[in-house]
Amino acid sequence: MSTDARDSRLDDDGEPGEGRVGDGPGEGRVGDGPGEGRVGDDPGEGRSGDGPGEGRVGDGRAGKGRDGGLGEGTRAVRAGLPEPVKYEPTLPGPVFAAHFHLPGDPTGPYTYGRDENPTWTHLERAIGELEAPGEPDVETLVFASGMAAISAVLFSQLKAGDTVVVPDDGYQALPLLHEQLRAYGIEVRTAPTGGDAQLSVLDGARLLWIETPSNPGLDVCDIRRLVRAAHEGGALVAVDNTLATPLGQRPLELGADFSVASDTKGMTGHGDILLGHVSCRDPRRAAEVRRWRKIVGAIPGPMEAWLAHRSLATLQLRLDRQCTSALALAEALGGRPEVAGLRYPGLPGDPSYAVASRQMRRFGPVVSFVLPDRSWAERFLDGLRLVDDATSFGGVRSTAERRGRWGGDSVPEGFIRFSVGAEDPEDLIADVLHALDEAQKAAG
């Protein structure tokens, strides 16, 4: 662990009403005149939620939630916005800058564009408010992609001789990381997500990596149980929360040390940017992740960061429609004889339903199922009119794909990962059922 990693958290020493981002008076302002156009406020102000622990999961309110008196939709709309300043936009535009005016000693929040950017500051604050409402000490760092965020946690926290436990049924790019980790002298152990199987290989590990629900199989593990076991053994825990988003599941609230996500998917939801983030409570861990981002330069562009922040305002609206439609689609598929291996954590009969109900507020937009064979699956995809045959998930436009075409997932040739979008559910389900009918006719 790096001893020289600096804790460069923002907004620690701002004075009431002054909206500064940095540590020193008058630094970190965006506008021209005194008191105008500043980014931020003093700690805790402008944040949603008052008391940690309110509105926790497992209280029978899946799909809804209130913390500190504000609903999740309100929080998503307001997250990360600066205090209003006359004649300034409510969400300041992207700041395009490689360097900043910096006379004298190089102190303050904005020195060079690889280290910090005011547009990142707004977005990081917004995501932090969604990850941990009412907890201003939680730090969030944004990255150029989900893989950049994942790599930052792994390579900032592990060193030669350490052991990491990862799922063997997670995101298909994880094996690429296995190779690199082993090349650095780090032992990699794997186990399935379902049944909390990672517990069986946890002994002596330095870091436990969880992905729940898993992609693409949609298995779920008990985060609280795994966190408890890992911490008892001295291991850190990181949770890939990409599929659920913070409105579906809050890993930090469940005890994890890191919440990580590819915001390319549901968080931004429009399929037009690449982005990732890491959130954590421990300032030393955050400083180590921040240092890694600086070293490798895995930073997002200001335009991408601004688009992401704009997209967060509709997160609750998008996710509620998507989750409602995903459940309806899963129920419709359950009556089809050609569909096997149907998985959706929100289905009462799903193997993951009991655990998912205890730790998730929403069950996500992804449904998976298996059609008889490869040609059957391809005919089905060809017959869809409202669904794009494309990879990724979480967007407002429904997508579906035969995952076996990539070769990295251990799934049958007819396995379909279906990401439900924001279309009217009646239209979407009718399109899916029609495509299944047409594929069945072609099969004879």
Tab-separated table of C-alpha atoms in Angstrom:
chain	number	residue	atom	x	y	z
A	1	MET	CA	0.000	0.000	0.000
A	2	SER	CA	1.445	3.355	-0.947
A	3	THR	CA	2.619	5.425	2.004
A	4	ASP	CA	2.923	8.598	-0.002
A	5	ALA	CA	-0.573	8.466	-1.396
A	6	ARG	CA	-2.070	11.813	-0.630
A	7	ASP	CA	-5.620	12.337	0.476
A	8	SER	CA	-6.772	14.926	-2.031
A	9	ARG	CA	-10.420	14.955	-1.093
A	10	LEU	CA	-12.450	17.945	-2.207
A	11	ASP	CA	-14.703	20.187	-0.206
A	12	ASP	CA	-13.118	19.538	3.178
A	13	ASP	CA	-12.569	23.082	4.346
A	14	GLY	CA	-15.051	25.207	2.457
A	15	GLU	CA	-16.643	27.967	4.440
A	16	PRO	CA	-20.395	28.335	4.750
A	17	GLY	CA	-21.967	29.951	1.734
A	18	GLU	CA	-18.739	30.243	-0.241
A	19	GLY	CA	-19.125	27.312	-2.601
A	20	ARG	CA	-15.408	26.560	-2.852
A	21	VAL	CA	-14.064	23.227	-3.993
A	22	GLY	CA	-10.519	23.425	-2.680
A	23	ASP	CA	-8.797	24.009	0.611
A	24	GLY	CA	-7.728	27.616	0.459
A	25	PRO	CA	-9.931	30.719	0.486
A	26	GLY	CA	-10.656	32.013	-2.963
A	27	GLU	CA	-9.349	28.940	-4.765
A	28	GLY	CA	-11.245	26.665	-7.085
A	29	ARG	CA	-13.724	29.235	-8.351
A	30	VAL	CA	-15.218	28.876	-11.777
A	31	GLY	CA	-16.727	32.317	-12.259
A	32	ASP	CA	-15.163	35.753	-12.723
A	33	GLY	CA	-16.403	37.854	-9.846
A	34	PRO	CA	-16.132	37.330	-6.106
A	35	GLY	CA	-18.830	34.934	-4.954
A	36	GLU	CA	-19.950	34.070	-8.471
A	37	GLY	CA	-19.751	30.825	-10.374
A	38	ARG	CA	-18.155	28.803	-7.610
A	39	VAL	CA	-18.467	25.045	-7.617
A	40	GLY	CA	-19.419	23.530	-4.235
A	41	ASP	CA	-20.301	24.549	-0.734
A	42	ASP	CA	-19.290	23.676	2.755
A	43	PRO	CA	-19.367	20.018	3.813
A	44	GLY	CA	-22.809	18.527	3.970
A	45	GLU	CA	-24.644	21.415	2.368
A	46	GLY	CA	-26.542	20.841	-0.834
A	47	ARG	CA	-26.537	17.116	-0.222
A	48	SER	CA	-29.597	14.908	-0.170
A	49	GLY	CA	-30.401	12.865	2.897
A	50	ASP	CA	-29.807	13.637	6.528
A	51	GLY	CA	-29.244	10.496	8.475
A	52	PRO	CA	-27.262	7.418	7.487
A	53	GLY	CA	-29.248	4.265	7.990
A	54	GLU	CA	-32.616	5.601	6.988
A	55	GLY	CA	-34.547	3.882	4.230
A	56	ARG	CA	-32.319	0.841	4.174
A	57	VAL	CA	-32.839	-2.138	1.921
A	58	GLY	CA	-34.665	-5.207	3.061
A	59	ASP	CA	-37.658	-3.274	4.335
A	60	GLY	CA	-40.087	-4.469	1.699
A	61	ARG	CA	-39.799	-1.360	-0.439
A	62	ALA	CA	-38.089	-2.809	-3.494
A	63	GLY	CA	-38.421	-0.332	-6.309
A	64	LYS	CA	-38.775	2.662	-3.992
A	65	GLY	CA	-36.785	4.337	-1.294
A	66	ARG	CA	-36.513	7.498	0.790
A	67	ASP	CA	-33.517	8.639	2.780
A	68	GLY	CA	-33.400	11.736	4.912
A	69	GLY	CA	-36.856	12.799	3.709
A	70	LEU	CA	-36.047	12.936	-0.014
A	71	GLY	CA	-37.172	10.417	-2.591
A	72	GLU	CA	-34.664	8.849	-4.960
A	73	GLY	CA	-36.089	10.679	-7.936
A	74	THR	CA	-35.624	14.027	-6.226
A	75	ARG	CA	-32.089	13.117	-5.280
A	76	ALA	CA	-31.221	11.990	-8.813
A	77	VAL	CA	-32.504	15.266	-10.255
A	78	ARG	CA	-30.653	17.460	-7.735
A	79	ALA	CA	-27.482	15.438	-7.127
A	80	GLY	CA	-24.220	17.316	-7.470
A	81	LEU	CA	-25.707	20.678	-8.414
A	82	PRO	CA	-23.913	23.752	-7.053
A	83	GLU	CA	-25.645	26.375	-4.997
A	84	PRO	CA	-27.630	28.651	-7.320
A	85	VAL	CA	-25.868	31.785	-8.512
A	86	LYS	CA	-27.735	34.530	-10.319
A	87	TYR	CA	-27.307	34.334	-14.112
A	88	GLU	CA	-25.369	31.072	-13.912
A	89	PRO	CA	-26.724	27.772	-15.324
A	90	THR	CA	-28.161	25.283	-12.869
A	91	LEU	CA	-25.724	22.658	-14.156
A	92	PRO	CA	-22.541	24.414	-15.297
A	93	GLY	CA	-21.285	23.394	-18.709
A	94	PRO	CA	-18.176	21.278	-19.311
A	95	VAL	CA	-14.841	22.868	-18.495
A	96	PHE	CA	-12.329	22.222	-21.272
A	97	ALA	CA	-8.900	22.857	-19.809
A	98	ALA	CA	-5.544	21.127	-19.788
A	99	HIS	CA	-4.168	23.643	-17.298
A	100	PHE	CA	-5.457	26.380	-15.006
A	101	HIS	CA	-4.175	29.759	-13.869
A	102	LEU	CA	-1.731	28.869	-11.114
A	103	PRO	CA	0.478	31.732	-9.870
A	104	GLY	CA	2.723	31.101	-6.890
A	105	ASP	CA	2.756	27.791	-5.062
A	106	PRO	CA	0.920	24.941	-6.846
A	107	THR	CA	-1.837	24.539	-4.262
A	108	GLY	CA	-5.585	24.270	-4.642
A	109	PRO	CA	-7.885	21.814	-6.344
A	110	TYR	CA	-7.242	22.590	-10.009
A	111	THR	CA	-3.666	22.565	-11.215
A	112	TYR	CA	-3.500	20.253	-14.220
A	113	GLY	CA	-6.198	18.533	-16.263
A	114	ARG	CA	-5.022	14.993	-15.552
A	115	ASP	CA	-5.491	15.534	-11.818
A	116	GLU	CA	-8.839	17.307	-11.466
A	117	ASN	CA	-11.507	19.118	-13.454
A	118	PRO	CA	-14.509	21.142	-12.185
A	119	THR	CA	-16.859	19.089	-14.373
A	120	TRP	CA	-15.627	15.900	-12.718
A	121	THR	CA	-16.164	17.515	-9.337
A	122	HIS	CA	-19.882	18.021	-9.971
A	123	LEU	CA	-20.304	14.482	-11.322
A	124	GLU	CA	-18.300	12.831	-8.555
A	125	ARG	CA	-20.321	14.658	-5.941
A	126	ALA	CA	-23.549	13.619	-7.669
A	127	ILE	CA	-22.626	9.943	-7.846
A	128	GLY	CA	-21.475	10.023	-4.232
A	129	GLU	CA	-24.862	11.364	-3.157
A	130	LEU	CA	-26.548	8.442	-4.923
A	131	GLU	CA	-24.112	5.824	-3.622
A	132	ALA	CA	-24.363	6.952	0.011
A	133	PRO	CA	-27.091	9.536	0.711
A	134	GLY	CA	-26.361	11.697	3.711
A	135	GLU	CA	-22.725	10.589	3.963
A	136	PRO	CA	-20.554	13.492	2.774
A	137	ASP	CA	-17.330	11.686	3.662
A	138	VAL	CA	-17.819	9.101	0.903
A	139	GLU	CA	-15.456	9.862	-1.966
A	140	THR	CA	-16.116	9.120	-5.631
A	141	LEU	CA	-13.656	9.114	-8.510
A	142	VAL	CA	-14.705	8.972	-12.146
A	143	PHE	CA	-12.784	7.163	-14.873
A	144	ALA	CA	-12.661	6.899	-18.639
A	145	SER	CA	-14.466	3.532	-18.597
A	146	GLY	CA	-15.722	0.795	-16.328
A	147	MET	CA	-12.599	-1.269	-16.956
A	148	ALA	CA	-10.450	1.697	-15.963
A	149	ALA	CA	-12.356	1.898	-12.663
A	150	ILE	CA	-12.043	-1.852	-12.057
A	151	SER	CA	-8.328	-1.803	-12.854
A	152	ALA	CA	-7.755	1.168	-10.558
A	153	VAL	CA	-9.101	-0.695	-7.531
A	154	LEU	CA	-7.300	-3.942	-8.283
A	155	PHE	CA	-3.918	-2.475	-9.096
A	156	SER	CA	-3.931	0.181	-6.380
A	157	GLN	CA	-4.829	-2.292	-3.633
A	158	LEU	CA	-2.853	-5.412	-4.588
A	159	LYS	CA	0.864	-6.143	-4.734
A	160	ALA	CA	3.054	-9.147	-5.481
A	161	GLY	CA	2.292	-12.003	-3.084
A	162	ASP	CA	-1.303	-10.937	-2.453
A	163	THR	CA	-4.361	-13.057	-3.273
A	164	VAL	CA	-7.555	-11.818	-4.898
A	165	VAL	CA	-10.834	-13.739	-5.182
A	166	VAL	CA	-12.963	-12.979	-8.233
A	167	PRO	CA	-16.132	-14.515	-9.713
A	168	ASP	CA	-15.686	-17.041	-12.506
A	169	ASP	CA	-19.039	-16.048	-14.030
A	170	GLY	CA	-18.590	-12.279	-14.121
A	171	TYR	CA	-17.883	-9.748	-16.832
A	172	GLN	CA	-16.094	-11.387	-19.719
A	173	ALA	CA	-13.114	-9.006	-19.649
A	174	LEU	CA	-12.156	-10.123	-16.134
A	175	PRO	CA	-9.976	-13.002	-17.435
A	176	LEU	CA	-7.798	-10.406	-19.158
A	177	LEU	CA	-7.175	-8.891	-15.747
A	178	HIS	CA	-6.420	-12.339	-14.318
A	179	GLU	CA	-3.521	-12.648	-16.754
A	180	GLN	CA	-2.104	-9.264	-15.821
A	181	LEU	CA	-2.517	-9.802	-12.093
A	182	ARG	CA	-0.704	-13.136	-12.269
A	183	ALA	CA	2.064	-11.502	-14.285
A	184	TYR	CA	2.556	-9.136	-11.341
A	185	GLY	CA	2.854	-12.036	-8.906
A	186	ILE	CA	-0.694	-11.864	-7.536
A	187	GLU	CA	-2.609	-15.099	-6.945
A	188	VAL	CA	-6.067	-15.159	-8.539
A	189	ARG	CA	-8.732	-17.523	-7.208
A	190	THR	CA	-12.156	-17.924	-8.797
A	191	ALA	CA	-15.534	-19.271	-7.754
A	192	PRO	CA	-19.138	-18.820	-8.933
A	193	THR	CA	-21.335	-15.990	-7.691
A	194	GLY	CA	-24.344	-18.140	-6.789
A	195	GLY	CA	-24.572	-19.826	-3.404
A	196	ASP	CA	-21.926	-17.468	-1.974
A	197	ALA	CA	-19.365	-19.904	-3.373
A	198	GLN	CA	-16.536	-17.374	-3.140
A	199	LEU	CA	-16.484	-18.044	0.603
A	200	SER	CA	-14.853	-21.402	-0.129
A	201	VAL	CA	-11.697	-19.790	-1.563
A	202	LEU	CA	-11.506	-16.682	0.606
A	203	ASP	CA	-8.975	-17.814	3.198
A	204	GLY	CA	-5.882	-15.603	3.183
A	205	ALA	CA	-7.136	-13.262	0.463
A	206	ARG	CA	-6.270	-9.587	0.395
A	207	LEU	CA	-9.267	-8.548	-1.750
A	208	LEU	CA	-12.641	-10.079	-2.551
A	209	TRP	CA	-14.219	-8.950	-5.809
A	210	ILE	CA	-17.992	-9.428	-6.035
A	211	GLU	CA	-20.256	-8.960	-9.046
A	212	THR	CA	-23.908	-9.203	-8.138
A	213	PRO	CA	-26.128	-9.676	-10.038
A	214	SER	CA	-23.573	-11.391	-12.226
A	215	ASN	CA	-23.298	-10.570	-15.904
A	216	PRO	CA	-24.679	-12.286	-17.905
A	217	GLY	CA	-26.046	-15.144	-15.757
A	218	LEU	CA	-27.835	-12.943	-13.170
A	219	ASP	CA	-26.819	-14.961	-10.137
A	220	VAL	CA	-26.858	-13.070	-6.840
A	221	CYS	CA	-24.731	-13.485	-3.734
A	222	ASP	CA	-25.331	-12.249	-0.194
A	223	ILE	CA	-23.149	-9.136	0.018
A	224	ARG	CA	-23.514	-8.746	3.792
A	225	ARG	CA	-22.473	-12.354	4.406
A	226	LEU	CA	-19.447	-12.180	2.131
A	227	VAL	CA	-18.377	-8.803	3.520
A	228	ARG	CA	-18.569	-10.098	7.070
A	229	ALA	CA	-16.440	-13.144	6.253
A	230	ALA	CA	-13.926	-11.144	4.242
A	231	HIS	CA	-13.452	-8.486	6.903
A	232	GLU	CA	-13.054	-11.113	9.606
A	233	GLY	CA	-10.198	-12.526	7.555
A	234	GLY	CA	-8.608	-9.124	6.922
A	235	ALA	CA	-9.700	-8.785	3.290
A	236	LEU	CA	-11.112	-5.754	1.529
A	237	VAL	CA	-14.313	-6.062	-0.504
A	238	ALA	CA	-15.156	-4.432	-3.826
A	239	VAL	CA	-18.558	-4.822	-5.455
A	240	ASP	CA	-19.173	-4.360	-9.166
A	241	ASN	CA	-22.570	-2.700	-9.014
A	242	THR	CA	-22.942	-2.028	-12.738
A	243	LEU	CA	-26.132	-3.941	-13.351
A	244	ALA	CA	-28.025	-2.668	-10.303
A	245	THR	CA	-26.808	0.983	-10.135
A	246	PRO	CA	-26.952	2.792	-6.751
A	247	LEU	CA	-30.733	3.080	-7.090
A	248	GLY	CA	-30.974	-0.688	-7.208
A	249	GLN	CA	-28.347	-1.598	-4.625
A	250	ARG	CA	-25.927	0.250	-2.342
A	251	PRO	CA	-22.795	-1.814	-1.713
A	252	LEU	CA	-21.267	0.643	0.770
A	253	GLU	CA	-24.396	0.489	2.896
A	254	LEU	CA	-24.079	-3.301	2.811
A	255	GLY	CA	-20.538	-3.066	4.175
A	256	ALA	CA	-18.327	-3.120	1.084
A	257	ASP	CA	-15.143	-1.057	0.968
A	258	PHE	CA	-15.536	-0.117	-2.705
A	259	SER	CA	-18.529	0.290	-4.977
A	260	VAL	CA	-17.443	0.136	-8.613
A	261	ALA	CA	-19.427	0.456	-11.826
A	262	SER	CA	-19.305	0.890	-15.538
A	263	ASP	CA	-21.431	3.998	-15.928
A	264	THR	CA	-21.449	3.378	-19.661
A	265	LYS	CA	-24.521	1.293	-18.952
A	266	GLY	CA	-27.493	2.017	-16.715
A	267	MET	CA	-26.154	5.029	-14.861
A	268	THR	CA	-25.949	7.170	-17.996
A	269	GLY	CA	-28.376	5.030	-19.976
A	270	HIS	CA	-28.152	6.445	-23.485
A	271	GLY	CA	-25.432	4.301	-25.020
A	272	ASP	CA	-23.376	7.308	-26.104
A	273	ILE	CA	-20.488	7.594	-23.617
A	274	LEU	CA	-17.901	5.414	-21.875
A	275	LEU	CA	-17.443	6.085	-18.158
A	276	GLY	CA	-16.791	4.374	-14.829
A	277	HIS	CA	-16.532	5.262	-11.160
A	278	VAL	CA	-15.241	4.087	-7.790
A	279	SER	CA	-16.816	5.129	-4.476
A	280	CYS	CA	-15.405	4.405	-1.023
A	281	ARG	CA	-15.470	5.719	2.538
A	282	ASP	CA	-11.836	5.303	3.559
A	283	PRO	CA	-9.874	8.459	2.573
A	284	ARG	CA	-6.611	6.518	2.381
A	285	ARG	CA	-8.079	3.983	-0.041
A	286	ALA	CA	-9.572	6.793	-2.081
A	287	ALA	CA	-6.192	8.531	-2.240
A	288	GLU	CA	-4.592	5.314	-3.517
A	289	VAL	CA	-7.212	4.946	-6.233
A	290	ARG	CA	-6.827	8.627	-7.105
A	291	ARG	CA	-3.053	8.213	-7.370
A	292	TRP	CA	-3.487	5.266	-9.714
A	293	ARG	CA	-5.792	7.320	-11.935
A	294	LYS	CA	-3.155	10.034	-12.098
A	295	ILE	CA	-0.378	7.586	-12.939
A	296	VAL	CA	-2.189	5.817	-15.782
A	297	GLY	CA	-4.159	8.850	-16.967
A	298	ALA	CA	-7.452	6.947	-17.170
A	299	ILE	CA	-9.517	10.114	-16.966
A	300	PRO	CA	-12.868	10.969	-18.564
A	301	GLY	CA	-13.241	13.865	-20.955
A	302	PRO	CA	-15.148	16.869	-19.594
A	303	MET	CA	-17.858	16.475	-22.243
A	304	GLU	CA	-18.440	12.860	-21.246
A	305	ALA	CA	-18.557	13.840	-17.579
A	306	TRP	CA	-21.082	16.585	-18.279
A	307	LEU	CA	-23.281	14.303	-20.377
A	308	ALA	CA	-23.176	11.717	-17.611
A	309	HIS	CA	-24.252	14.235	-14.989
A	310	ARG	CA	-27.089	15.423	-17.197
A	311	SER	CA	-28.212	11.819	-17.669
A	312	LEU	CA	-28.352	11.116	-13.927
A	313	ALA	CA	-31.414	13.343	-13.618
A	314	THR	CA	-33.536	10.728	-15.385
A	315	LEU	CA	-31.982	7.678	-13.702
A	316	GLN	CA	-34.929	6.930	-11.446
A	317	LEU	CA	-37.461	7.479	-14.234
A	318	ARG	CA	-35.518	5.255	-16.612
A	319	LEU	CA	-34.798	2.525	-14.107
A	320	ASP	CA	-38.346	2.304	-12.787
A	321	ARG	CA	-39.724	1.883	-16.327
A	322	GLN	CA	-37.009	-0.609	-17.230
A	323	CYS	CA	-37.423	-2.746	-14.122
A	324	THR	CA	-41.208	-2.816	-14.408
A	325	SER	CA	-40.978	-3.831	-18.060
A	326	ALA	CA	-38.237	-6.379	-17.375
A	327	LEU	CA	-40.428	-8.160	-14.849
A	328	ALA	CA	-43.367	-8.126	-17.272
A	329	LEU	CA	-41.169	-9.515	-20.042
A	330	ALA	CA	-39.812	-12.247	-17.782
A	331	GLU	CA	-43.347	-13.243	-16.832
A	332	ALA	CA	-44.349	-13.372	-20.497
A	333	LEU	CA	-41.321	-15.473	-21.406
A	334	GLY	CA	-42.082	-17.887	-18.570
A	335	GLY	CA	-45.076	-19.192	-20.512
A	336	ARG	CA	-43.143	-20.002	-23.694
A	337	PRO	CA	-42.176	-23.658	-24.244
A	338	GLU	CA	-39.117	-22.785	-26.334
A	339	VAL	CA	-37.628	-20.668	-23.526
A	340	ALA	CA	-35.411	-22.393	-20.978
A	341	GLY	CA	-33.109	-21.161	-18.225
A	342	LEU	CA	-35.124	-17.979	-17.664
A	343	ARG	CA	-33.461	-15.686	-15.124
A	344	TYR	CA	-34.557	-12.407	-13.593
A	345	PRO	CA	-33.826	-11.660	-9.910
A	346	GLY	CA	-37.235	-9.996	-9.528
A	347	LEU	CA	-39.193	-13.117	-10.440
A	348	PRO	CA	-40.518	-14.754	-7.252
A	349	GLY	CA	-39.528	-18.164	-8.608
A	350	ASP	CA	-35.978	-17.152	-9.535
A	351	PRO	CA	-33.191	-18.894	-7.542
A	352	SER	CA	-31.800	-15.482	-6.581
A	353	TYR	CA	-35.077	-13.868	-5.572
A	354	ALA	CA	-34.816	-14.373	-1.796
A	355	VAL	CA	-31.309	-12.921	-1.490
A	356	ALA	CA	-31.953	-10.184	-4.051
A	357	SER	CA	-35.068	-9.061	-2.182
A	358	ARG	CA	-33.036	-8.519	0.982
A	359	GLN	CA	-30.373	-6.309	-0.560
A	360	MET	CA	-31.796	-4.779	-3.738
A	361	ARG	CA	-34.250	-1.927	-4.139
A	362	ARG	CA	-34.725	-2.610	-7.848
A	363	PHE	CA	-33.824	-5.764	-9.731
A	364	GLY	CA	-32.314	-4.229	-12.846
A	365	PRO	CA	-33.196	-4.089	-16.548
A	366	VAL	CA	-31.602	-7.352	-17.721
A	367	VAL	CA	-33.377	-10.643	-18.395
A	368	SER	CA	-31.558	-13.750	-19.604
A	369	PHE	CA	-32.876	-16.931	-21.177
A	370	VAL	CA	-31.861	-19.800	-23.437
A	371	LEU	CA	-33.366	-20.676	-26.814
A	372	PRO	CA	-32.997	-24.160	-28.347
A	373	ASP	CA	-29.795	-23.531	-30.305
A	374	ARG	CA	-27.671	-20.952	-32.081
A	375	SER	CA	-29.745	-20.747	-35.263
A	376	TRP	CA	-32.955	-20.464	-33.227
A	377	ALA	CA	-31.469	-17.574	-31.254
A	378	GLU	CA	-30.261	-15.801	-34.385
A	379	ARG	CA	-33.673	-16.115	-36.045
A	380	PHE	CA	-35.244	-14.647	-32.940
A	381	LEU	CA	-32.858	-11.684	-32.937
A	382	ASP	CA	-33.411	-11.113	-36.666
A	383	GLY	CA	-37.161	-11.014	-36.088
A	384	LEU	CA	-37.085	-8.250	-33.494
A	385	ARG	CA	-38.159	-4.806	-34.717
A	386	LEU	CA	-38.008	-2.697	-31.564
A	387	VAL	CA	-34.847	-4.265	-30.144
A	388	ASP	CA	-31.312	-3.694	-31.406
A	389	ASP	CA	-28.939	-6.637	-31.756
A	390	ALA	CA	-26.117	-5.018	-29.812
A	391	THR	CA	-23.898	-5.594	-26.817
A	392	SER	CA	-23.913	-3.664	-23.518
A	393	PHE	CA	-27.046	-3.050	-21.447
A	394	GLY	CA	-28.945	-0.505	-19.386
A	395	GLY	CA	-29.848	1.894	-22.187
A	396	VAL	CA	-33.180	3.524	-23.006
A	397	ARG	CA	-33.355	1.502	-26.229
A	398	SER	CA	-33.783	-2.223	-25.713
A	399	THR	CA	-30.942	-4.444	-26.863
A	400	ALA	CA	-30.448	-8.184	-27.038
A	401	GLU	CA	-27.657	-10.444	-28.142
A	402	ARG	CA	-26.526	-14.028	-28.308
A	403	ARG	CA	-23.725	-13.931	-25.766
A	404	GLY	CA	-22.029	-17.039	-27.107
A	405	ARG	CA	-20.823	-15.109	-30.146
A	406	TRP	CA	-18.087	-13.480	-28.053
A	407	GLY	CA	-16.615	-16.719	-26.779
A	408	GLY	CA	-15.805	-15.382	-23.312
A	409	ASP	CA	-18.887	-16.426	-21.346
A	410	SER	CA	-19.614	-19.990	-20.270
A	411	VAL	CA	-23.144	-20.048	-21.668
A	412	PRO	CA	-25.100	-22.231	-24.136
A	413	GLU	CA	-25.099	-21.273	-27.816
A	414	GLY	CA	-28.741	-20.171	-27.561
A	415	PHE	CA	-28.211	-17.948	-24.508
A	416	ILE	CA	-29.794	-14.489	-24.867
A	417	ARG	CA	-28.990	-11.474	-22.717
A	418	PHE	CA	-31.874	-9.046	-23.084
A	419	SER	CA	-31.587	-5.469	-21.844
A	420	VAL	CA	-35.005	-3.885	-21.435
A	421	GLY	CA	-35.246	-0.242	-22.443
A	422	ALA	CA	-37.808	2.489	-21.938
A	423	GLU	CA	-40.255	1.526	-24.687
A	424	ASP	CA	-43.902	0.959	-23.804
A	425	PRO	CA	-43.927	-2.512	-22.261
A	426	GLU	CA	-46.921	-3.641	-24.319
A	427	ASP	CA	-45.103	-2.795	-27.553
A	428	LEU	CA	-41.886	-4.401	-26.429
A	429	ILE	CA	-43.454	-7.643	-25.238
A	430	ALA	CA	-45.564	-7.916	-28.384
A	431	ASP	CA	-42.416	-7.534	-30.478
A	432	VAL	CA	-40.586	-10.234	-28.508
A	433	LEU	CA	-43.453	-12.698	-28.674
A	434	HIS	CA	-43.888	-12.089	-32.405
A	435	ALA	CA	-40.184	-12.726	-32.995
A	436	LEU	CA	-40.418	-15.961	-31.019
A	437	ASP	CA	-43.440	-17.032	-33.080
A	438	GLU	CA	-41.642	-16.298	-36.344
A	439	ALA	CA	-38.522	-18.158	-35.212
A	440	GLN	CA	-40.692	-21.135	-34.282
A	441	LYS	CA	-42.363	-21.151	-37.705
A	442	ALA	CA	-38.996	-21.126	-39.441
A	443	ALA	CA	-37.902	-24.063	-37.287
A	444	GLY	CA	-40.788	-26.061	-38.753
